Every structure is written in C-alpha cells, then in structure tokens.
Coordinates of C-alpha atoms in Angstrom, one line a residue:
M1 CA 15.3 -14.3 6.1
K2 CA 15.2 -12.4 9.4
K3 CA 13.2 -13.7 12.4
N4 CA 13.8 -12.9 16.1
D5 CA 16.5 -10.5 15.0
E6 CA 18.7 -13.2 13.6
R7 CA 19.4 -14.2 10.0
Q8 CA 18.3 -17.7 9.1
F9 CA 18.2 -19.9 6.0
I10 CA 14.8 -21.5 5.3
S11 CA 13.1 -23.3 2.6
I12 CA 10.1 -22.1 0.6
D13 CA 7.9 -24.7 2.5
E14 CA 9.0 -23.2 5.8
L15 CA 8.3 -19.7 4.5
K16 CA 4.8 -20.8 3.4
S17 CA 4.1 -22.1 6.9
Y18 CA 4.6 -18.7 8.4
G19 CA 1.8 -17.4 6.2
H20 CA 3.5 -14.1 5.3
Y21 CA 6.7 -12.2 5.1
W22 CA 7.9 -8.6 4.4
T23 CA 10.4 -7.2 1.8
I24 CA 12.2 -3.9 2.2
E25 CA 13.5 -1.8 -0.7
S26 CA 15.9 1.0 0.0
E27 CA 19.5 1.9 -0.5
A28 CA 20.2 1.9 3.2
F29 CA 18.8 -1.6 3.4
D30 CA 20.8 -2.9 0.5
S31 CA 24.0 -1.3 2.0
A32 CA 23.4 -2.9 5.4
N33 CA 22.7 -6.2 3.7
R34 CA 26.0 -6.1 1.8
L35 CA 27.9 -5.0 4.9
L36 CA 26.5 -8.0 6.9
K37 CA 27.5 -10.3 4.1
E38 CA 31.1 -9.0 4.1
I39 CA 31.6 -9.3 7.9
K40 CA 29.6 -12.6 8.1
S41 CA 27.6 -11.6 11.1
N42 CA 24.4 -13.2 12.4
R43 CA 22.9 -9.9 13.1
S44 CA 19.9 -8.9 11.0
V45 CA 19.6 -5.9 8.7
V46 CA 16.6 -4.7 10.7
S47 CA 18.9 -4.4 13.8
I48 CA 21.5 -2.4 11.8
L49 CA 18.8 0.0 10.5
D50 CA 17.4 0.3 14.0
D51 CA 20.9 1.4 15.3
L52 CA 21.3 3.9 12.4
Y53 CA 17.9 5.5 12.6
G54 CA 17.1 5.0 16.2
S55 CA 14.4 2.8 17.6
E56 CA 11.8 5.7 17.5
N57 CA 12.5 6.7 13.9
A58 CA 13.4 3.4 12.3
N59 CA 9.7 2.5 11.5
L60 CA 10.4 -1.2 11.7
E61 CA 8.0 -2.3 14.4
N62 CA 5.9 -4.3 11.9
I63 CA 8.7 -6.2 10.3
D64 CA 8.5 -9.5 12.0
I65 CA 9.5 -11.9 9.2
L66 CA 11.8 -10.3 6.6
L67 CA 12.9 -11.9 3.4
N68 CA 16.4 -10.8 2.6
K69 CA 16.2 -11.6 -1.1
K70 CA 16.6 -9.4 -4.2
R71 CA 14.5 -9.7 -7.3
F72 CA 16.3 -11.9 -9.8
Y73 CA 13.4 -13.0 -12.2
N74 CA 14.3 -16.6 -11.6
L75 CA 12.4 -19.8 -10.6
I76 CA 12.4 -18.9 -6.9
D77 CA 10.8 -15.5 -7.7
D78 CA 8.2 -17.3 -9.9
I79 CA 7.3 -19.7 -7.1
L80 CA 7.1 -16.9 -4.5
L81 CA 4.8 -14.8 -6.7
S82 CA 2.6 -17.8 -7.3
E83 CA 2.3 -18.6 -3.6
F84 CA 2.2 -15.0 -2.1
Q85 CA 0.6 -11.7 -2.9
I86 CA 0.9 -8.2 -1.6
S87 CA -1.3 -7.6 1.5
D88 CA 0.1 -4.3 2.8
I89 CA 2.2 -1.4 1.5
K90 CA 4.2 1.0 3.6
V91 CA 6.0 4.0 2.2
V92 CA 8.7 5.4 4.5
S93 CA 9.5 8.5 2.4
E94 CA 12.0 10.1 4.8
Q95 CA 14.2 6.9 4.4
R96 CA 13.5 6.5 0.6
R97 CA 12.0 3.1 1.6
L98 CA 9.3 0.9 0.4
D99 CA 8.0 -2.0 2.7
L100 CA 5.8 -4.7 1.1
C101 CA 4.0 -7.4 3.2
W102 CA 3.2 -10.6 1.3
K103 CA 0.7 -13.0 2.5
K104 CA 0.1 -16.6 1.4
I105 CA -2.7 -16.8 -1.3
S106 CA -5.6 -18.7 0.2
N107 CA -8.7 -18.3 -1.9
E108 CA -9.0 -15.5 -4.6
K109 CA -6.3 -13.4 -5.8
D110 CA -6.1 -9.7 -5.0
W111 CA -3.8 -8.8 -7.8
L112 CA -3.4 -9.6 -11.5
I113 CA 0.4 -9.8 -12.5
L114 CA 1.2 -9.0 -16.1
P115 CA 4.8 -9.8 -17.1
K116 CA 7.0 -7.2 -18.8
R117 CA 6.8 -7.1 -22.6
L118 CA 9.7 -8.8 -24.3
D119 CA 8.7 -7.6 -27.8
M120 CA 9.0 -4.1 -29.2
H121 CA 8.2 -2.5 -25.8
N122 CA 11.7 -2.7 -24.5
D123 CA 11.0 -0.1 -21.7
S124 CA 8.0 -2.0 -20.3
D125 CA 7.8 -3.4 -16.8
T126 CA 5.8 -6.0 -14.9
C127 CA 2.5 -4.7 -13.8
F128 CA 0.7 -5.5 -10.4
I129 CA -2.9 -4.5 -10.9
Q130 CA -4.9 -4.3 -7.6
L131 CA -8.2 -5.9 -8.4
K132 CA -10.2 -4.6 -5.4
N133 CA -9.9 -2.3 -2.3
L134 CA -7.6 -3.7 0.3
D135 CA -7.2 -2.5 4.0
F136 CA -3.7 -1.2 4.1
N137 CA -2.4 0.2 7.4
A138 CA -1.6 3.5 5.9
T139 CA -3.4 5.6 3.3
L140 CA -1.6 5.8 -0.1
T141 CA -2.2 8.9 -2.1
Y142 CA -0.4 7.8 -5.2
D143 CA -1.7 6.3 -8.4
A144 CA 1.2 3.7 -8.5
I145 CA 4.3 2.7 -6.8
R146 CA 7.5 1.7 -8.5
S147 CA 9.1 -1.4 -7.0
T148 CA 11.9 -3.7 -7.9
Y149 CA 9.1 -6.2 -8.6
G150 CA 7.4 -3.8 -11.2
I151 CA 4.9 -1.0 -11.2
I152 CA 2.1 -1.5 -8.6
L153 CA -1.1 0.0 -9.9
L154 CA -3.2 1.0 -6.9
Y155 CA -7.0 0.6 -6.8
N156 CA -7.7 4.1 -5.7
S157 CA -6.5 5.5 -9.0
P158 CA -9.1 6.0 -11.8
I159 CA -6.9 4.3 -14.4
T160 CA -6.6 1.2 -12.2
Q161 CA -10.3 1.0 -11.7
F162 CA -10.8 1.3 -15.4
L163 CA -8.3 -1.6 -15.9
V164 CA -10.3 -3.8 -13.4
E165 CA -13.4 -3.2 -15.5
V166 CA -11.6 -4.0 -18.6
I167 CA -10.3 -7.3 -17.1
K168 CA -13.9 -8.4 -16.5
V169 CA -14.9 -8.0 -20.1
L170 CA -11.7 -9.4 -21.8
N171 CA -11.0 -13.1 -22.3
L172 CA -7.3 -13.2 -21.0
S173 CA -6.8 -16.7 -22.5
S174 CA -7.1 -15.1 -25.9
E175 CA -3.9 -13.7 -27.2
D176 CA -5.7 -10.8 -28.9
D177 CA -7.6 -9.8 -25.7
L178 CA -4.4 -10.2 -23.7
A179 CA -2.6 -8.0 -26.1
V180 CA -5.3 -5.3 -25.7
L181 CA -4.8 -5.3 -21.9
L182 CA -0.9 -5.3 -22.2
D183 CA -1.1 -2.3 -24.5
I184 CA -3.2 -0.4 -22.0
C185 CA -0.7 -1.1 -19.4
Y186 CA 2.1 0.0 -21.7
L187 CA 0.3 3.3 -22.3
I188 CA 0.0 3.8 -18.6
Q189 CA 3.7 3.1 -18.0
L190 CA 4.6 5.6 -20.7
A191 CA 2.4 8.1 -18.9
F192 CA 4.1 7.4 -15.5
A193 CA 7.5 7.8 -17.1
N194 CA 6.4 11.1 -18.7
K195 CA 7.3 9.6 -22.2
I196 CA 4.1 10.8 -23.9
R197 CA 2.3 14.0 -24.5
K198 CA -0.7 14.1 -22.2
T199 CA -2.4 17.0 -23.8
D200 CA -3.7 14.8 -26.6
W201 CA -4.7 11.4 -25.3
Q202 CA -6.4 10.2 -28.4
Q203 CA -3.3 10.6 -30.5
Q204 CA -1.1 8.9 -27.9
I205 CA -3.5 5.9 -27.6
E206 CA -3.6 5.6 -31.4
K207 CA 0.1 5.4 -31.5
V208 CA 0.3 2.7 -28.9
F209 CA -2.5 0.7 -30.5
D210 CA -0.7 1.2 -33.8
R211 CA -3.7 2.5 -35.8
R212 CA -1.6 3.4 -38.8
N213 CA 0.1 0.2 -39.4
N214 CA -2.4 -2.2 -37.9
P215 CA -5.9 -0.8 -38.4
Q216 CA -7.6 -4.2 -37.9
Y217 CA -6.0 -4.6 -34.5
H218 CA -6.9 -1.1 -33.6
E219 CA -10.5 -1.7 -34.7
Y220 CA -10.7 -5.0 -32.7
A221 CA -9.3 -3.5 -29.5
F222 CA -11.8 -0.7 -29.5
S223 CA -14.6 -3.0 -30.2
K224 CA -13.7 -4.6 -26.8
I225 CA -13.2 -1.3 -24.8
S226 CA -14.4 2.2 -25.1
I227 CA -11.8 4.6 -26.4
E228 CA -13.8 7.5 -25.1
K229 CA -13.8 6.0 -21.6
L230 CA -10.0 5.3 -21.8
I231 CA -9.4 9.0 -22.7
E232 CA -11.7 10.1 -19.9
V233 CA -9.9 8.1 -17.2
C234 CA -6.5 9.1 -18.5
E235 CA -7.6 12.8 -18.2
K236 CA -8.8 12.2 -14.7
T237 CA -5.7 10.4 -13.5
E238 CA -2.8 12.5 -12.0
F239 CA -0.2 9.7 -12.8
S240 CA 1.6 10.3 -9.4
I241 CA 4.0 7.6 -8.6
Y242 CA 6.2 6.8 -5.6
D243 CA 9.6 6.2 -7.0
A244 CA 12.5 6.2 -4.5
S245 CA 15.0 7.0 -7.3
K246 CA 13.4 10.4 -8.0
W247 CA 14.7 12.4 -5.1
Y248 CA 17.1 15.1 -4.3
R249 CA 18.7 16.5 -1.1
S250 CA 17.5 19.7 0.5
I251 CA 20.4 22.2 0.7
D252 CA 19.3 23.5 4.1
T253 CA 18.7 20.5 6.3
Y254 CA 19.9 17.7 4.1
P255 CA 16.7 15.5 4.4
W256 CA 15.6 13.5 1.4
V257 CA 12.9 15.4 -0.4
E258 CA 10.5 13.6 -2.6
Q259 CA 9.8 14.6 -6.2
R260 CA 6.3 13.6 -7.3
W261 CA 5.9 12.5 -10.9

C-alpha cells in the first residue's frame, strides 16, 4: 500500500484499522507500478503519476491510503470484499482512470455482490449492485462502470432500481430465486456489451430465461417478477457504461476521447 508517499507492506488487520483505502485502475498506474517494481524504489505510484501529469492535473489529492494490489480472485480478495465496500467512485476520464474508495463495513451493506457465472454463461462477470443512494463526491451519469472487480451497477439507473426491488421480493437463500436474479444480471451484462438486440426485449428476455427448453423455470421466474416491468425498465435504460478500454485517440490534439456504450 501507499501511505505518506511511501510504499509499505501491511497486514489486512492493519488495513482494517485505517477504516478505508483507495484503488486506482488505469494503464498509466499499472505501468508506473511495474516500473517501481523493476527499479526497487520506495517511491509511491502516486508520486510518479503526480510527476507525469503535474500536481494541478493529476487529480490525486484524495488518495491518502492506496492499495497497490491487482484483482486476482483469491482468498485475499475474498477477505477484502467481505470486510470493505465501495464508498466513493471517481472517474478521471482524461486519464482513462477509475478510482474506487473502499470503507470498512460497519452495519448494513450498501452493495450486493453476485459472483460471475461459472456455468453456461461464460462471458458473465461479477456484479456489484448498489442497493441505495450514496453520497459520492462527483455526479456519475452512467448506468454502470466496468472495473477489474466486475460491473458496478449504479443506483441512479432504472435497471438497478428494478434489481433492488427484485432483491426485496426474492429469497436469495433459495437456489431457484437466486437463479432468477443471476439471469436478470446476465441479461443486463449482455445489454451493456451490445450482445443482444434491444429492439425486441421480450424475445431477448425469453432467450435468457430459456422459455423454449425450460418452460417451467420461465413460468416460475415470472411468477416472482413482472416481465412487463422488466421490459419497461430495459426500454427506459440507456445502458451507458464507463469502460476505460473503449477509447480512441483524437487525431488533432491526441487526448483520450471516450466512447460511450
């Protein structure tokens, strides 16, 4: 981790005592991190980025405790996700960067995390569902954000608010009810990835819920939730996602220009 502009090695218990930490996702951050590992310097990645972009343009003033760790889907990740939750999100679009602040979970959880599907849905990802409105420092105009941790579904989006209502009526300890929620999330991920035809939502929903081959499950799913309401919120949602990999360089001035999806 980085604290006081120096790299330090700490335990998870020490990290918990700080109460929060930040993560940074960007190609520039990863490159600076690899460079520091090669030259075995005690300098922090933040100080390198500050030099590269300049203090006024670096947008690093809030990064007090930075966890220099990549997502590996291992035991440490599981422990961190069970102890900390997202408390702030900062998009630095001109640097193709995503900053996440994680605070220690005290009472109730602000997010529901659904793991990626390991069955037939090979292109699914972990979903972070924002369960209520949170006071982020900046306004986010996206429906979701793609992170190395998964897809972060923001509460301001109609489809996320629909998910929150679905979560209230489903029994997530039931395998069948959990499958319904996972299939809705899979439908949403396909929409964000532009892998389905959005002009006929009913047909796309019936494909995901396998009406032809598993009519009993389809009937069960839509006895729990309203297909009409699901179609309605899908039609209302723009499915705009912040994804730092979907960019191109402008020919004239060479800044990074975002492509909204």
